[in-house]
Tab-separated table of C-alpha atoms and ligand atoms in Angstrom:
chain	number	residue	atom	x	y	z
A	1	MET	CA	0.074	-0.036	0.011
A	2	ASN	CA	1.325	3.468	-0.648
A	3	THR	CA	2.277	6.412	2.216
A	4	THR	CA	3.309	9.703	2.138
A	5	ASN	CA	4.165	11.733	5.266
A	6	ALA	CA	1.877	14.394	6.093
A	7	ILE	CA	1.042	16.276	9.969
A	8	ARG	CA	-1.654	15.833	12.165
A	9	ILE	CA	-3.454	16.245	14.804
A	10	HIS	CA	-5.489	13.644	17.124
A	11	GLU	CA	-6.223	17.016	20.029
A	12	LEU	CA	-6.878	20.552	19.746
A	13	GLY	CA	-4.077	22.621	21.083
A	14	GLY	CA	-0.937	24.597	20.476
A	15	PRO	CA	1.659	24.132	18.297
A	16	GLU	CA	3.045	20.754	19.883
A	17	VAL	CA	-0.250	19.074	18.795
A	18	LEU	CA	1.274	18.781	15.327
A	19	ARG	CA	2.609	15.280	15.131
A	20	ARG	CA	4.286	14.133	11.324
A	21	GLU	CA	2.764	10.435	10.486
A	22	GLU	CA	2.754	8.437	8.032
A	23	VAL	CA	-1.029	7.747	6.754
A	24	ALA	CA	-1.844	5.483	4.201
A	25	LEU	CA	-2.561	7.148	0.599
A	26	PRO	CA	-5.796	5.507	-1.525
A	27	GLU	CA	-5.813	5.890	-5.564
A	28	PRO	CA	-7.331	8.359	-6.541
A	29	GLY	CA	-11.015	7.629	-7.548
A	30	PRO	CA	-13.062	9.038	-10.237
A	31	GLY	CA	-12.712	12.586	-11.273
A	32	GLU	CA	-10.051	12.579	-8.493
A	33	VAL	CA	-5.645	12.832	-9.298
A	34	LEU	CA	-3.159	12.483	-6.966
A	35	VAL	CA	-0.855	15.164	-6.316
A	36	ARG	CA	3.005	16.036	-5.156
A	37	HIS	CA	3.149	19.006	-3.599
A	38	GLU	CA	6.452	21.293	-4.053
A	39	ALA	CA	5.547	23.467	-1.747
A	40	ILE	CA	2.291	24.265	1.067
A	41	GLY	CA	1.195	27.614	2.087
A	42	LEU	CA	0.715	28.780	5.664
A	43	ASN	CA	-2.228	30.556	6.395
A	44	PHE	CA	-3.128	32.004	9.798
A	45	ILE	CA	-6.396	29.423	9.759
A	46	ASP	CA	-4.246	26.021	10.370
A	47	THR	CA	-3.859	27.416	13.803
A	48	TYR	CA	-7.436	28.239	14.237
A	49	HIS	CA	-7.756	24.591	12.609
A	50	ARG	CA	-5.449	23.317	15.322
A	51	SER	CA	-6.449	25.198	18.246
A	52	GLY	CA	-9.971	24.927	17.723
A	53	LEU	CA	-11.044	28.123	17.064
A	54	TYR	CA	-12.738	26.517	13.651
A	55	PRO	CA	-13.603	23.204	13.834
A	56	VAL	CA	-12.671	20.675	11.197
A	57	PRO	CA	-15.047	17.610	10.770
A	58	SER	CA	-13.263	15.562	13.138
A	59	LEU	CA	-10.145	14.076	14.435
A	60	PRO	CA	-7.714	12.490	13.983
A	61	THR	CA	-6.850	15.512	10.607
A	62	ALA	CA	-4.487	16.543	8.014
A	63	ILE	CA	-4.319	20.599	8.916
A	64	GLY	CA	-3.457	22.707	6.605
A	65	MET	CA	-5.603	24.440	3.255
A	66	GLU	CA	-3.161	25.790	0.352
A	67	GLY	CA	-0.345	23.631	-1.637
A	68	ALA	CA	1.103	23.420	-5.351
A	69	GLY	CA	2.399	20.593	-7.296
A	70	VAL	CA	2.735	17.948	-9.737
A	71	VAL	CA	-0.238	15.640	-11.027
A	72	GLU	CA	1.233	12.176	-10.403
A	73	ALA	CA	-1.813	10.077	-11.209
A	74	VAL	CA	-4.819	10.246	-12.236
A	75	GLY	CA	-8.387	9.073	-11.709
A	76	PRO	CA	-11.042	7.494	-14.148
A	77	ALA	CA	-12.153	10.193	-15.820
A	78	GLY	CA	-15.073	12.053	-13.475
A	79	ALA	CA	-16.505	15.696	-14.069
A	80	ALA	CA	-14.411	18.484	-16.033
A	81	PRO	CA	-12.101	19.932	-15.250
A	82	SER	CA	-9.248	16.761	-15.853
A	83	PHE	CA	-5.891	16.718	-15.708
A	84	GLN	CA	-2.908	14.794	-17.337
A	85	VAL	CA	-0.303	13.242	-15.397
A	86	GLY	CA	2.760	16.267	-15.016
A	87	ASP	CA	0.240	19.002	-14.932
A	88	ARG	CA	1.432	21.919	-12.124
A	89	VAL	CA	-1.472	21.991	-10.200
A	90	ALA	CA	-2.746	24.505	-7.273
A	91	TYR	CA	-4.911	25.180	-4.595
A	92	GLY	CA	-6.146	27.370	-1.644
A	93	PHE	CA	-8.614	25.601	-0.171
A	94	GLY	CA	-8.457	21.886	0.496
A	95	LEU	CA	-8.240	20.993	4.535
A	96	GLY	CA	-5.272	18.402	4.600
A	97	SER	CA	-2.473	20.227	2.332
A	98	TYR	CA	0.383	19.012	5.014
A	99	CYS	CA	1.073	16.151	3.623
A	100	GLU	CA	3.939	15.374	0.821
A	101	ARG	CA	0.914	13.587	-1.562
A	102	ARG	CA	-2.358	13.567	-1.104
A	103	VAL	CA	-5.693	12.795	-2.919
A	104	MET	CA	-7.616	15.177	-4.466
A	105	PRO	CA	-10.642	15.965	-6.652
A	106	THR	CA	-9.868	18.020	-9.853
A	107	GLY	CA	-12.538	20.437	-9.378
A	108	GLN	CA	-10.766	22.375	-6.571
A	109	LEU	CA	-7.931	22.656	-8.743
A	110	VAL	CA	-6.502	24.935	-11.200
A	111	PRO	CA	-3.085	24.854	-13.555
A	112	ILE	CA	0.088	26.761	-12.425
A	113	PRO	CA	1.296	29.116	-15.643
A	114	ASP	CA	4.313	28.695	-16.795
A	115	GLY	CA	5.550	32.276	-15.913
A	116	VAL	CA	4.573	31.444	-12.316
A	117	ASP	CA	7.126	28.982	-9.705
A	118	ALA	CA	5.342	26.116	-7.711
A	119	GLU	CA	6.227	28.314	-4.493
A	120	THR	CA	4.347	31.338	-5.209
A	121	ALA	CA	1.556	29.935	-6.557
A	122	ALA	CA	1.105	27.496	-2.733
A	123	ALA	CA	2.265	30.978	-1.644
A	124	ALA	CA	-0.747	33.080	-3.574
A	125	MET	CA	-3.831	30.220	-3.583
A	126	LEU	CA	-5.393	31.074	-0.735
A	127	LYS	CA	-3.896	34.959	0.583
A	128	GLY	CA	-4.507	35.954	-3.070
A	129	MET	CA	-8.092	34.592	-4.074
A	130	THR	CA	-9.089	36.342	-0.155
A	131	SER	CA	-7.395	38.984	-1.203
A	132	TRP	CA	-9.225	38.805	-4.455
A	133	TYR	CA	-13.602	38.549	-2.996
A	134	LEU	CA	-12.185	41.735	-0.216
A	135	CYS	CA	-11.693	44.096	-2.740
A	136	ARG	CA	-13.273	42.915	-5.674
A	137	ARG	CA	-16.428	41.328	-4.194
A	138	THR	CA	-17.803	42.187	-0.776
A	139	TYR	CA	-16.011	45.891	-1.449
A	140	ARG	CA	-15.705	46.843	-5.111
A	141	LEU	CA	-13.011	48.971	-4.533
A	142	SER	CA	-12.169	52.137	-7.455
A	143	ALA	CA	-9.410	53.966	-8.292
A	144	GLY	CA	-9.198	57.300	-5.663
A	145	GLU	CA	-10.392	55.701	-2.853
A	146	THR	CA	-8.494	55.472	0.382
A	147	VAL	CA	-8.207	52.156	1.945
A	148	LEU	CA	-6.671	50.900	5.321
A	149	VAL	CA	-5.274	47.233	5.339
A	150	HIS	CA	-3.967	45.966	8.719
A	151	ALA	CA	-0.889	43.660	8.758
A	152	ALA	CA	0.161	45.256	5.983
A	153	ALA	CA	3.373	43.182	5.752
A	154	GLY	CA	1.875	39.991	6.320
A	155	GLY	CA	0.698	37.153	3.861
A	156	VAL	CA	-2.910	38.883	2.697
A	157	GLY	CA	-1.442	42.537	3.802
A	158	THR	CA	1.429	42.287	0.692
A	159	ILE	CA	-0.960	40.835	-1.504
A	160	LEU	CA	-3.988	43.191	-0.408
A	161	SER	CA	-2.089	45.750	-0.347
A	162	GLN	CA	-1.135	45.300	-3.923
A	163	TRP	CA	-4.387	44.465	-5.142
A	164	CYS	CA	-5.558	47.487	-3.982
A	165	LYS	CA	-2.919	49.960	-5.136
A	166	ALA	CA	-2.842	48.130	-8.772
A	167	LEU	CA	-6.238	49.280	-8.738
A	168	GLY	CA	-5.652	52.907	-8.681
A	169	ALA	CA	-6.537	53.274	-4.773
A	170	THR	CA	-4.340	54.868	-2.446
A	171	VAL	CA	-2.962	52.612	0.628
A	172	ILE	CA	-2.182	53.497	4.088
A	173	GLY	CA	-1.338	49.819	5.793
A	174	THR	CA	-0.238	49.099	9.537
A	175	ALA	CA	2.948	47.331	9.714
A	176	GLY	CA	3.759	46.167	13.930
A	177	SER	CA	7.400	47.148	13.583
A	178	ALA	CA	10.323	49.431	11.393
A	179	GLU	CA	11.303	47.197	9.372
A	180	LYS	CA	7.682	45.754	8.765
A	181	GLY	CA	7.161	48.879	7.788
A	182	GLU	CA	9.252	48.802	4.932
A	183	VAL	CA	7.841	45.190	4.062
A	184	ALA	CA	4.537	47.246	3.689
A	185	ARG	CA	5.921	50.152	1.832
A	186	GLU	CA	7.512	47.875	-1.141
A	187	HIS	CA	4.337	46.037	-1.041
A	188	GLY	CA	1.927	49.072	-2.309
A	189	CYS	CA	1.248	51.382	1.025
A	190	ASP	CA	1.746	54.676	0.339
A	191	HIS	CA	1.344	55.548	3.588
A	192	VAL	CA	2.559	53.037	7.048
A	193	ILE	CA	1.377	53.554	10.686
A	194	LEU	CA	3.945	51.937	13.193
A	195	TYR	CA	0.319	50.362	15.247
A	196	LYS	CA	2.404	49.655	18.249
A	197	GLU	CA	3.989	53.377	18.149
A	198	GLU	CA	1.800	55.627	17.322
A	199	ASP	CA	-2.876	55.783	17.236
A	200	PHE	CA	-3.752	54.570	13.656
A	201	VAL	CA	-7.237	56.234	14.149
A	202	GLU	CA	-5.741	59.747	14.708
A	203	ARG	CA	-2.709	58.712	11.713
A	204	VAL	CA	-5.827	57.842	9.209
A	205	ARG	CA	-7.986	61.654	10.303
A	206	GLU	CA	-4.394	63.376	9.605
A	207	ILE	CA	-4.083	61.409	6.460
A	208	THR	CA	-7.136	61.571	5.390
A	209	GLY	CA	-7.731	65.320	6.309
A	210	GLY	CA	-10.390	64.177	8.915
A	211	GLU	CA	-12.583	61.967	6.009
A	212	GLY	CA	-12.002	58.559	7.086
A	213	VAL	CA	-11.588	56.124	4.695
A	214	PRO	CA	-14.842	54.331	2.491
A	215	VAL	CA	-13.924	50.651	4.196
A	216	VAL	CA	-11.345	48.793	6.435
A	217	PHE	CA	-9.997	45.954	5.656
A	218	ASP	CA	-9.214	44.008	9.099
A	219	GLY	CA	-7.618	40.737	9.654
A	220	VAL	CA	-6.113	41.364	12.957
A	221	GLY	CA	-9.817	41.475	14.550
A	222	LYS	CA	-10.021	41.801	18.442
A	223	ALA	CA	-7.192	44.255	19.106
A	224	THR	CA	-7.945	46.098	16.099
A	225	PHE	CA	-11.796	46.267	15.592
A	226	ASP	CA	-12.870	49.478	17.735
A	227	GLY	CA	-10.608	51.505	16.051
A	228	SER	CA	-11.314	50.486	12.823
A	229	MET	CA	-14.656	51.614	13.511
A	230	GLU	CA	-13.243	54.687	14.421
A	231	CYS	CA	-11.373	55.195	10.549
A	232	LEU	CA	-14.612	54.723	8.233
A	233	ALA	CA	-15.818	57.481	6.897
A	234	ARG	CA	-19.262	58.175	6.087
A	235	PHE	CA	-21.518	54.930	5.161
A	236	GLY	CA	-18.201	53.436	5.353
A	237	MET	CA	-17.368	49.289	4.987
A	238	MET	CA	-15.449	47.696	7.923
A	239	ILE	CA	-14.620	44.334	6.773
A	240	THR	CA	-13.928	42.131	9.596
A	241	PHE	CA	-12.093	39.200	8.172
A	242	GLY	CA	-9.642	37.373	10.945
A	243	ASN	CA	-8.301	36.831	13.979
A	244	ALA	CA	-4.708	37.247	14.382
A	245	SER	CA	-5.083	39.132	17.493
A	246	GLY	CA	-8.569	36.728	19.040
A	247	ALA	CA	-12.162	36.464	17.695
A	248	VAL	CA	-13.751	40.053	17.519
A	249	PRO	CA	-16.660	39.995	21.147
A	250	PRO	CA	-20.513	40.180	19.567
A	251	LEU	CA	-21.433	43.540	18.038
A	252	ASN	CA	-23.730	46.041	19.007
A	253	LEU	CA	-25.501	46.909	15.892
A	254	LEU	CA	-26.417	50.202	17.420
A	255	ARG	CA	-23.430	51.401	16.759
A	256	LEU	CA	-23.513	51.577	12.744
A	257	SER	CA	-26.472	54.063	12.760
A	258	ALA	CA	-24.424	57.046	13.610
A	259	LYS	CA	-22.833	56.934	10.576
A	260	GLY	CA	-24.807	54.629	8.532
A	261	ILE	CA	-21.526	51.671	8.841
A	262	THR	CA	-22.498	48.103	7.329
A	263	VAL	CA	-20.648	45.499	9.262
A	264	ALA	CA	-19.091	42.638	6.774
A	265	ARG	CA	-17.564	39.057	8.512
A	266	PRO	CA	-17.215	37.089	4.861
A	267	SER	CA	-14.676	34.097	4.176
A	268	LEU	CA	-13.112	32.584	1.287
A	269	ALA	CA	-15.465	29.529	1.310
A	270	PRO	CA	-18.310	30.770	-0.471
A	271	TYR	CA	-16.722	33.023	-2.900
A	272	ILE	CA	-14.757	29.729	-4.816
A	273	GLU	CA	-17.426	27.309	-3.840
A	274	ARG	CA	-18.939	27.456	-8.160
A	275	ARG	CA	-16.408	26.169	-10.162
A	276	ALA	CA	-16.986	29.341	-13.000
A	277	ASP	CA	-15.941	31.596	-9.767
A	278	LEU	CA	-12.760	29.553	-7.891
A	279	GLU	CA	-11.276	30.366	-11.971
A	280	GLU	CA	-11.687	33.952	-12.267
A	281	ALA	CA	-10.874	34.356	-8.811
A	282	ALA	CA	-7.681	32.428	-9.131
A	283	GLY	CA	-7.039	33.383	-12.573
A	284	GLU	CA	-7.057	37.725	-12.222
A	285	LEU	CA	-4.850	36.420	-8.823
A	286	LEU	CA	-1.924	34.181	-11.237
A	287	GLY	CA	-2.997	37.265	-14.428
A	288	HIS	CA	-1.668	39.819	-11.923
A	289	ILE	CA	1.036	38.007	-10.777
A	290	GLU	CA	2.403	36.399	-13.562
A	291	ALA	CA	2.400	40.581	-15.303
A	292	GLY	CA	4.303	41.662	-12.226
A	293	ARG	CA	1.843	43.798	-11.161
A	294	ILE	CA	1.114	41.576	-7.643
A	295	ARG	CA	4.928	40.095	-6.593
A	296	LEU	CA	4.673	37.642	-3.043
A	297	THR	CA	7.391	37.664	-0.951
A	298	ILE	CA	8.492	34.450	0.246
A	299	GLY	CA	9.546	35.755	4.182
A	300	GLN	CA	9.921	32.496	5.717
A	301	ARG	CA	10.580	28.465	4.802
A	302	PHE	CA	10.297	25.553	7.057
A	303	PRO	CA	10.646	22.219	6.330
A	304	LEU	CA	7.148	20.259	6.902
A	305	ALA	CA	8.494	18.518	9.445
A	306	GLU	CA	9.044	21.949	11.241
A	307	ALA	CA	4.997	23.053	11.058
A	308	ALA	CA	5.134	23.006	14.565
A	309	GLN	CA	7.427	25.435	14.421
A	310	ALA	CA	6.582	27.786	11.265
A	311	HIS	CA	3.305	27.840	13.572
A	312	ARG	CA	4.996	29.256	16.058
A	313	ALA	CA	6.550	32.234	14.370
A	314	LEU	CA	3.132	33.260	12.711
A	315	GLU	CA	1.363	33.188	16.415
A	316	SER	CA	3.733	35.268	17.590
A	317	ARG	CA	4.320	37.858	14.872
A	318	GLN	CA	7.488	36.741	13.930
A	319	THR	CA	6.318	36.063	9.793
A	320	HIS	CA	6.939	38.645	7.263
A	321	GLY	CA	5.151	38.372	4.184
A	322	CYS	CA	3.808	34.308	3.072
A	323	THR	CA	5.218	31.649	4.547
A	324	VAL	CA	6.015	28.628	2.279
A	325	LEU	CA	6.209	24.769	4.074
A	326	VAL	CA	8.715	23.104	1.707
A	327	PRO	CA	7.786	19.022	1.985
B	401	NDP	P1	-0.370	37.412	8.072
B	401	NDP	O1	0.770	37.191	7.944
B	401	NDP	O2	-1.028	38.823	8.350
B	401	NDP	O3	0.351	37.171	10.022
B	401	NDP	C1	-0.795	37.971	11.066
B	401	NDP	C2	0.153	39.236	11.404
B	401	NDP	O4	-1.468	39.827	11.643
B	401	NDP	C3	1.071	39.279	12.035
B	401	NDP	O5	2.215	38.986	11.143
B	401	NDP	C4	1.200	40.746	12.232
B	401	NDP	O6	1.357	41.746	12.391
B	401	NDP	C5	-0.738	41.004	13.007
B	401	NDP	N1	-0.657	40.430	14.313
B	401	NDP	C6	-1.759	41.882	15.038
B	401	NDP	N2	-1.640	41.353	16.091
B	401	NDP	C7	-1.483	40.258	16.041
B	401	NDP	C8	-1.018	39.471	17.326
B	401	NDP	N3	-1.538	39.663	18.686
B	401	NDP	N4	-1.127	38.071	17.196
B	401	NDP	C9	-0.278	37.664	15.652
B	401	NDP	N5	-0.550	38.405	15.016
B	401	NDP	C10	-0.774	39.850	15.145
B	401	NDP	O7	-1.757	36.251	8.796
B	401	NDP	P2	-2.364	35.512	6.856
B	401	NDP	O8	-1.790	36.261	6.104
B	401	NDP	O9	-2.484	33.845	6.678
B	401	NDP	O10	-3.853	35.850	7.806
B	401	NDP	C11	-3.871	37.235	8.194
B	401	NDP	C12	-5.263	36.953	8.934
B	401	NDP	O11	-6.582	37.227	7.442
B	401	NDP	C13	-5.675	36.813	9.499
B	401	NDP	O12	-6.295	37.232	10.412
B	401	NDP	C14	-6.493	34.923	8.787
B	401	NDP	O13	-7.296	34.072	9.609
B	401	NDP	C15	-7.425	36.219	7.778
B	401	NDP	N6	-7.443	35.054	6.891
B	401	NDP	C16	-9.037	35.426	6.021
B	401	NDP	C17	-9.425	35.051	5.411
B	401	NDP	C18	-11.106	34.886	5.490
B	401	NDP	O14	-10.985	34.599	4.138
B	401	NDP	N7	-12.176	34.967	6.380
B	401	NDP	C19	-9.032	34.512	4.613
B	401	NDP	C20	-7.212	34.224	5.017
B	401	NDP	C21	-6.899	34.376	6.044
B	401	NDP	P3	2.311	43.141	12.737
B	401	NDP	O15	4.010	42.366	13.117
B	401	NDP	O16	2.454	43.975	11.466
B	401	NDP	O17	0.514	43.698	13.131
C-alpha cells in the first residue's frame, strides 16, 4: 500500500499537537488526481483549525489548506476539469495540505501558468483569492479611494495592498515594526502606520484630512476592531475577516447607525464554491502575478516536519510576507 508523510492533529491545542505521521494514500477515484506537493502555503487559518477556534470535521485530521505541486496519477474520468500526469496544479481551500502527497478532486485544482513557480503558487492561492474577494467582491474598490489595510506586511496584507494599489487606490497600511513597515511600503502601501507606537485612528484622520476611509480591511480582529470602526468615513464598510489577535466579541448593531456603517464578516469558501467563481478568482490572481502587478515575497521557509515552528513564528508576529512549508 502507498503511504505519505503528513502533519496531523489528534487533539486540539498549541503547536505541540502537530504530529508527523505516515498515513495511507488511496488510489485516485473518479474525478480525482494524486498530487505530489512541491510547496505548501502556511496560513493563519491553520492555527485556528489546530486550536479549535474554527472546527475541523473530525479528528485525527491533517491540517493546512493551500498547496502546489505536480499531478502524479490520474483516476478514472470524472466531472470536468481533467488533468494529465505531469500537470502543475495549485489549490487554496482543501483541508489536509500538510503532507507530501495527497489525492484531490480535480474541481478544487487550477493549472499553474508557466511563468509562476510552485512556491509562489502555493503561497498565493488562499491569501490571494482572499485579497481578490475583499477588494473586488465584498467591497468593489474604485480608483481614487483611500483604504486602510491592517497587518500590511503579512501574507494577505502584502497581496491585498498591491491589489488595491493596482486598482488605483491610495493604501494606508499598519505594521508591527519599522522593518515590517518597510515591507508594507515595498508592497503597495503609500502610508505606513506603526500601530504599536502610533495611534492609528489619529493617523488615518490626519492622512484623510478628517474624512476617514470608505473601507477598512481588518484581519487583526480583537485588538483593532474598535479603532477600525473609528477610521471609517460616513457610509463606510468595516470588513473584519480574521482573528490574528483574537476573535472580535459580539457587536451591538446600534453602533452602526450614527455614520450609516456596514459591517461584513466574510470568508473565502462561499466566494469560490462555484467552479466559475474559483476560475475567475484564480485567473485574476495568477494573471496579476504573471504580469508583475502583484509580487509575492516568501519571507520564511520551513521544512514540513517543522510545521510547529512555523506556527509559533506566525502566531508570535515573527513572520513577514508569506511563509511556505517545504515537503
Ligand atoms: P499574516 O501573515 O498577516 O500574520 C498575521 C499578522 O497579524 C502578524 O504578522 C501581525 O503583523 C498581525 N498581528 C497583529 N496582532 C497580532 C497578534 N496579537 N498575534 C498575531 N499576529 C498579530 O497572516 P495571514 O496572511 O495568514 O492572515 C491574515 C489574517 O487574515 C488572519 O487573521 C487570517 O485569519 C485572515 N484570513 C481570513 C480569510 C477569510 O477569508 N476570512 C482568509 C485568509 C486569511 P504585525 O506584527 O505587522 O502587526
